[in-house]
Tab-separated table of C-alpha atoms in Angstrom:
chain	number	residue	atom	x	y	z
A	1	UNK	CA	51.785	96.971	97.362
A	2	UNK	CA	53.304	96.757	101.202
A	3	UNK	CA	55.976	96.336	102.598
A	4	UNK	CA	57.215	93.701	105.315
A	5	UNK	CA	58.887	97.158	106.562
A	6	UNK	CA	59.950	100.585	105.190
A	7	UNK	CA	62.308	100.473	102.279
A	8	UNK	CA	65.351	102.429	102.571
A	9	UNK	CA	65.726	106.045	101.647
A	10	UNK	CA	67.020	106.323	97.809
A	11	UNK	CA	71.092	107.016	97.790
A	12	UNK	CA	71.341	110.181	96.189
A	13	UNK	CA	74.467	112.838	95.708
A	14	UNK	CA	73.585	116.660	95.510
A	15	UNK	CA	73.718	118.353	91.910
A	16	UNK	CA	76.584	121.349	92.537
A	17	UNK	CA	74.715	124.490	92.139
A	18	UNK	CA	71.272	123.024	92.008
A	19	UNK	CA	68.668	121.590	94.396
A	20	UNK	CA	68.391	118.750	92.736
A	21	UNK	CA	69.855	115.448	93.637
A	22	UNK	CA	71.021	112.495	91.724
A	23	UNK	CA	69.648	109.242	92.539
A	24	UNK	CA	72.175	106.277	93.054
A	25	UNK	CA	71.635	103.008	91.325
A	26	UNK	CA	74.619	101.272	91.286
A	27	UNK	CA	78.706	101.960	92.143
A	28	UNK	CA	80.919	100.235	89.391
A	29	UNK	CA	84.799	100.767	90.153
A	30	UNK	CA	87.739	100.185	87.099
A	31	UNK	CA	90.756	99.051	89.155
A	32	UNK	CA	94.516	99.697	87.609
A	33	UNK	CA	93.305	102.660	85.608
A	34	UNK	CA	96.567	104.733	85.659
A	35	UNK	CA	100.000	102.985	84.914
A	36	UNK	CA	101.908	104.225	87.327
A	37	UNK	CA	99.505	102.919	89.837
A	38	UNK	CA	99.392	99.903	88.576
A	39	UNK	CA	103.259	99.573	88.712
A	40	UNK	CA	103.258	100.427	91.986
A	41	UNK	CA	100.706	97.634	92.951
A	42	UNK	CA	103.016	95.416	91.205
A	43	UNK	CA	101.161	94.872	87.697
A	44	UNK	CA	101.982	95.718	84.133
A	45	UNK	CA	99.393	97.872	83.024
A	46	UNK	CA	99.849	97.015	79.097
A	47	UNK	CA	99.032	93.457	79.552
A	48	UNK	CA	95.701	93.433	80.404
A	49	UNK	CA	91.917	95.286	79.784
A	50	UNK	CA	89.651	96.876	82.554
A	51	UNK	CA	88.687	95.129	85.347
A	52	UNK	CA	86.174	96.433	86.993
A	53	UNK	CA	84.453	95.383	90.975
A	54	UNK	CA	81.481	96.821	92.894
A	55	UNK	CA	80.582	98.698	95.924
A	56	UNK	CA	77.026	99.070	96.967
A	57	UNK	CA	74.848	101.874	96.604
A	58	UNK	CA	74.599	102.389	100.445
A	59	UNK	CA	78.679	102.850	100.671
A	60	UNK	CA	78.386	105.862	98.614
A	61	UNK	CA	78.576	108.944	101.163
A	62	UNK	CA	77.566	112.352	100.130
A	63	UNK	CA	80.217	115.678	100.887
A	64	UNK	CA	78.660	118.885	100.490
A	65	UNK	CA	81.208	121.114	99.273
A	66	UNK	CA	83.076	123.407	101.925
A	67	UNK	CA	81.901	120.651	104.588
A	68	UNK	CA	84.302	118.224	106.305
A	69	UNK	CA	82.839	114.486	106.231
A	70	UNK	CA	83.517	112.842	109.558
A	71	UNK	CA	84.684	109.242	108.588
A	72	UNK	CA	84.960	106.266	111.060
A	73	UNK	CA	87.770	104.629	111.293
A	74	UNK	CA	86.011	100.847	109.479
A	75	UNK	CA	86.599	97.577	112.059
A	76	UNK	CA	88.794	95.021	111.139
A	77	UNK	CA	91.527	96.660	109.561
A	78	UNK	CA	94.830	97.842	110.162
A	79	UNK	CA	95.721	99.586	106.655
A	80	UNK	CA	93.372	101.911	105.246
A	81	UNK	CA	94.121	103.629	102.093
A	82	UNK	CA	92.994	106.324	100.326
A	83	UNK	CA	92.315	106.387	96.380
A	84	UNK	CA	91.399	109.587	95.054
A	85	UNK	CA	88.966	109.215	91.664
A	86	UNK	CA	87.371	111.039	88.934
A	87	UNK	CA	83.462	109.821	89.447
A	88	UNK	CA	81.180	109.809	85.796
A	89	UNK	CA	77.719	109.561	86.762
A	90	UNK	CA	75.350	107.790	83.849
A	91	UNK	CA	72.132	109.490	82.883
A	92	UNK	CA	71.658	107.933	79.846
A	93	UNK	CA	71.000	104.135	80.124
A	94	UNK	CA	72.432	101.361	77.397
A	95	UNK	CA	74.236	98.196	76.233
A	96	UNK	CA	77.054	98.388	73.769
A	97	UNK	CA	77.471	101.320	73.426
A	98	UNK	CA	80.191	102.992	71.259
A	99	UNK	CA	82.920	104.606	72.472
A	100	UNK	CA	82.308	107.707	69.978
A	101	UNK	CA	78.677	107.811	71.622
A	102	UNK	CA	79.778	107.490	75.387
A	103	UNK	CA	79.855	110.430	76.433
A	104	UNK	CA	76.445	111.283	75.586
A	105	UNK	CA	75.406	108.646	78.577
A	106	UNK	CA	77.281	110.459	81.235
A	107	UNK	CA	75.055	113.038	82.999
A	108	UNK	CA	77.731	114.818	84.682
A	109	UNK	CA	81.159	114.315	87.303
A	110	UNK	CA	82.340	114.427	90.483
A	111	UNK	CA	85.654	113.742	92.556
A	112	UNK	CA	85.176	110.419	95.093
A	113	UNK	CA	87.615	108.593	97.393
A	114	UNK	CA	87.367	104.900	96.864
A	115	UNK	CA	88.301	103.860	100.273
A	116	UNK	CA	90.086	100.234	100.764
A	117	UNK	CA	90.896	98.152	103.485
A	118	UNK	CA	94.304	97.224	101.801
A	119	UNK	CA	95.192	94.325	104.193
A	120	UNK	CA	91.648	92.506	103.902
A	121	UNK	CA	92.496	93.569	99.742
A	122	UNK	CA	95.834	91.822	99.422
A	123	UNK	CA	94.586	88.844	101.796
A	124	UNK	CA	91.591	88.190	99.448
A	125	UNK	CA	93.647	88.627	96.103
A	126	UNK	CA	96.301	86.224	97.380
A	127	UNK	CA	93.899	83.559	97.735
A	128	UNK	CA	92.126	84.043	94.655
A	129	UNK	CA	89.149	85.531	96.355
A	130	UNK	CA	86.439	88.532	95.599
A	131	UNK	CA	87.681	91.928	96.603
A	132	UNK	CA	84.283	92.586	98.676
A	133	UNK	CA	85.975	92.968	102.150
A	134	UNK	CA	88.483	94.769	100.976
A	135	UNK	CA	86.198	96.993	98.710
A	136	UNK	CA	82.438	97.006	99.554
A	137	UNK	CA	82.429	98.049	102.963
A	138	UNK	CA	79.663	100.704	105.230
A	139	UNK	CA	81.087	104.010	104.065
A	140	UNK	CA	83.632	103.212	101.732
A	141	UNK	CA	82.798	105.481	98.671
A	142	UNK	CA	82.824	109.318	99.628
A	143	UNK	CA	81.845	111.797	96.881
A	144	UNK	CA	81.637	115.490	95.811
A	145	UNK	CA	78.689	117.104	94.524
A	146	UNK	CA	78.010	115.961	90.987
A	147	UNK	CA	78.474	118.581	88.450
A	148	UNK	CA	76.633	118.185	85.141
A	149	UNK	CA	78.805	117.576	82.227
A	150	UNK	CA	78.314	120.283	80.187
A	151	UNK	CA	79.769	122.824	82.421
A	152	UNK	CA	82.638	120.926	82.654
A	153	UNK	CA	85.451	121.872	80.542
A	154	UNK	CA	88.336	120.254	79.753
A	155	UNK	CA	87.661	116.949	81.722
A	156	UNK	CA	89.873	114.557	80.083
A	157	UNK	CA	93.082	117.055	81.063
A	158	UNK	CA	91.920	117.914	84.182
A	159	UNK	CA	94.620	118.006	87.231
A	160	UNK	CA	93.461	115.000	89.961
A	161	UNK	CA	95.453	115.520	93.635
A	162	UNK	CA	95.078	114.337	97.414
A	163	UNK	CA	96.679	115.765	100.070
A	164	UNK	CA	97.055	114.059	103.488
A	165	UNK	CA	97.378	116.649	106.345
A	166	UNK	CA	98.079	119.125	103.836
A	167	UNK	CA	101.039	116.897	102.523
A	168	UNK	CA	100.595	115.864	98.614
A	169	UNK	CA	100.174	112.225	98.495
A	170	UNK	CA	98.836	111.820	95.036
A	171	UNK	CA	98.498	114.232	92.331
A	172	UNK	CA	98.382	113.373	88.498
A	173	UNK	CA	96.165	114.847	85.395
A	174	UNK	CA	92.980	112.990	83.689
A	175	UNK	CA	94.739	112.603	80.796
A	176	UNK	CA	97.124	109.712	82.369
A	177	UNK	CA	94.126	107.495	82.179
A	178	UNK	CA	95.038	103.781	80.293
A	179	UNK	CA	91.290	103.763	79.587
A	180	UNK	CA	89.622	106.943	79.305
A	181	UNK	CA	85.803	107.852	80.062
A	182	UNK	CA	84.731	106.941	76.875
A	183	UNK	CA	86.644	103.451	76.598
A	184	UNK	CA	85.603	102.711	80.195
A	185	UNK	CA	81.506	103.241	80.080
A	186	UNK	CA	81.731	101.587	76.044
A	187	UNK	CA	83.455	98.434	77.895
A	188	UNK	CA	81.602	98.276	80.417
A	189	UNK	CA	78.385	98.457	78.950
A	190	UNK	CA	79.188	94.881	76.821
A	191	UNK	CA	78.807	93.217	80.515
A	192	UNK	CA	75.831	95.154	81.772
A	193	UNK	CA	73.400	97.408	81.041
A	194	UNK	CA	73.888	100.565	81.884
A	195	UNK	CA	70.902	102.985	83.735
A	196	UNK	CA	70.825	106.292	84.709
A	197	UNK	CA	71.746	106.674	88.427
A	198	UNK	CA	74.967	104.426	87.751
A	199	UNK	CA	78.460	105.855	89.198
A	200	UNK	CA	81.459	105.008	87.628
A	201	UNK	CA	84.418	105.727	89.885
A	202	UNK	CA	87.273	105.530	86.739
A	203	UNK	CA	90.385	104.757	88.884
A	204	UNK	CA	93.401	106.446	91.095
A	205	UNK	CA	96.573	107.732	90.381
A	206	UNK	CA	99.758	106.344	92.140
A	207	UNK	CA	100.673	107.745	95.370
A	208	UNK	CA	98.030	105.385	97.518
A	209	UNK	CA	98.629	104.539	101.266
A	210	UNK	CA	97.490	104.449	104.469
A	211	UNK	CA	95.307	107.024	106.878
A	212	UNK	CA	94.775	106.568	110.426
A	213	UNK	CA	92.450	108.363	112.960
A	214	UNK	CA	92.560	111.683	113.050
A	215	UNK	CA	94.393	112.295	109.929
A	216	UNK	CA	92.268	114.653	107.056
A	217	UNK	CA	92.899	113.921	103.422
A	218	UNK	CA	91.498	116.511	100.998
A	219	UNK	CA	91.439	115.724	97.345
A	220	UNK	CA	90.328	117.264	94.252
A	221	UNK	CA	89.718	117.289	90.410
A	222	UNK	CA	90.005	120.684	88.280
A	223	UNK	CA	86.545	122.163	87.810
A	224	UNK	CA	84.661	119.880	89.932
A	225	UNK	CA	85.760	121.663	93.509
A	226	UNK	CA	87.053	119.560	96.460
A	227	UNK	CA	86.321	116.336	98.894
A	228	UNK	CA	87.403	116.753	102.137
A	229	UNK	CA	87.142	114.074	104.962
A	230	UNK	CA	88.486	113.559	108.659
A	231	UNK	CA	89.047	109.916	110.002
A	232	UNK	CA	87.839	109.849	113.294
């Protein structure tokens, strides 16, 4: 087979301790995920199920850890936010799958900043619109090194915090999720088939707002190290 030109180098994140690397197949996002988030985006979190939207595989950014990621300021916006996440990376593909057998589909975790331009966000919602400007922009989905699930421990507790310019913006536990790992990958899966190299990125805490140039936001997950990343 050829090629009208070169496909694109595979997305993939670096395996924490490891040489490998974890090829990227797709970037499913559960918006609302904590209630106090949700409250403070003016939603009741009891009334409804996950939602879930999509960012491309090319908007996933890799952060080695104990680097810095240099992160452009994206164009036409005037209100980018940060949303710090837990990240479950599938390595196990499936459909329906049940919750008690979800967690044998995720290959491992990392932390991730689901980055949103919130006025684009708010603009599309109010009109009834996709999320993709707000959502699915170049460089929108930084991430961690992916740590492999069994030398995780004590995930679902864990302690999940950002800190803007060494100020605490959002900090929270695991455990605060309204749908946890399990519930989210078993829902999920009834809409699509699940493959290895899929990233879930399970949702933020409350305590989202804006970053401008020059401001550094370093987040974090028990266990699974630290992101850091400098708008420029």
């Amino acid at each position: 087979m050829s090629f009208v030109f070169d496909p694109a180098a595979p997305i993939a994140v670096p395996v924490a301790g490891s040489q490998d690397s974890f090829p990227v197949r797709r970037v499913y996002c559960v918006g609302r995920n904590y209630a106090a988030h949700a409250r403070e985006m003016g939603f009741d979190p009891d009334r409804e199920p996950p939602f879930f939207f999509c960012k491309p595989a090319d908007a996933v950014v890799p952060v080695a850890e104990g680097s810095t990621l240099s992160l452009p300021y994206p164009s036409e916006t005037a209100n980018l936010h940060y949303e710090i996440e837990l990240v479950a990376a599938i390595g196990k593909g499936g459909a329906n799958i049940a919750v008690d057998d979800a967690l044998q589909h995720v290959w491992g975790y990392a932390v991730g900043l689901d980055m949103t331009r919130r006025d684009l966000q708010m603009k599309m919602r109010e009109a009834g619109r996709p999320w993709e400007l707000g959502k699915a922009f170049d460089l929108s989905a930084p991430i961690g090194p992916l740590h492999p699930a069994g030398a995780v421990k004590n995930i679902d507790q864990a302690a999940i915090w950002l800190q803007v310019n060494g100020a605490d913006k959002q900090r929270s536990d695991i455990g605060k999720l309204i749908w946890s790992v399990a519930e989210t990958v078993a829902y999920l899966s009834k809409y699509f088939r699940l493959e290895a190299g899929d990233l879930i990125y399970t949702g933020t805490p409350e305590g989202v707002g804006p970053v401008v140039r020059g401001d550094k936001m370093v987040g974090g997950v028990d266990g699974l190290g630290t992101l850091s990343v400098q708008m420029v």
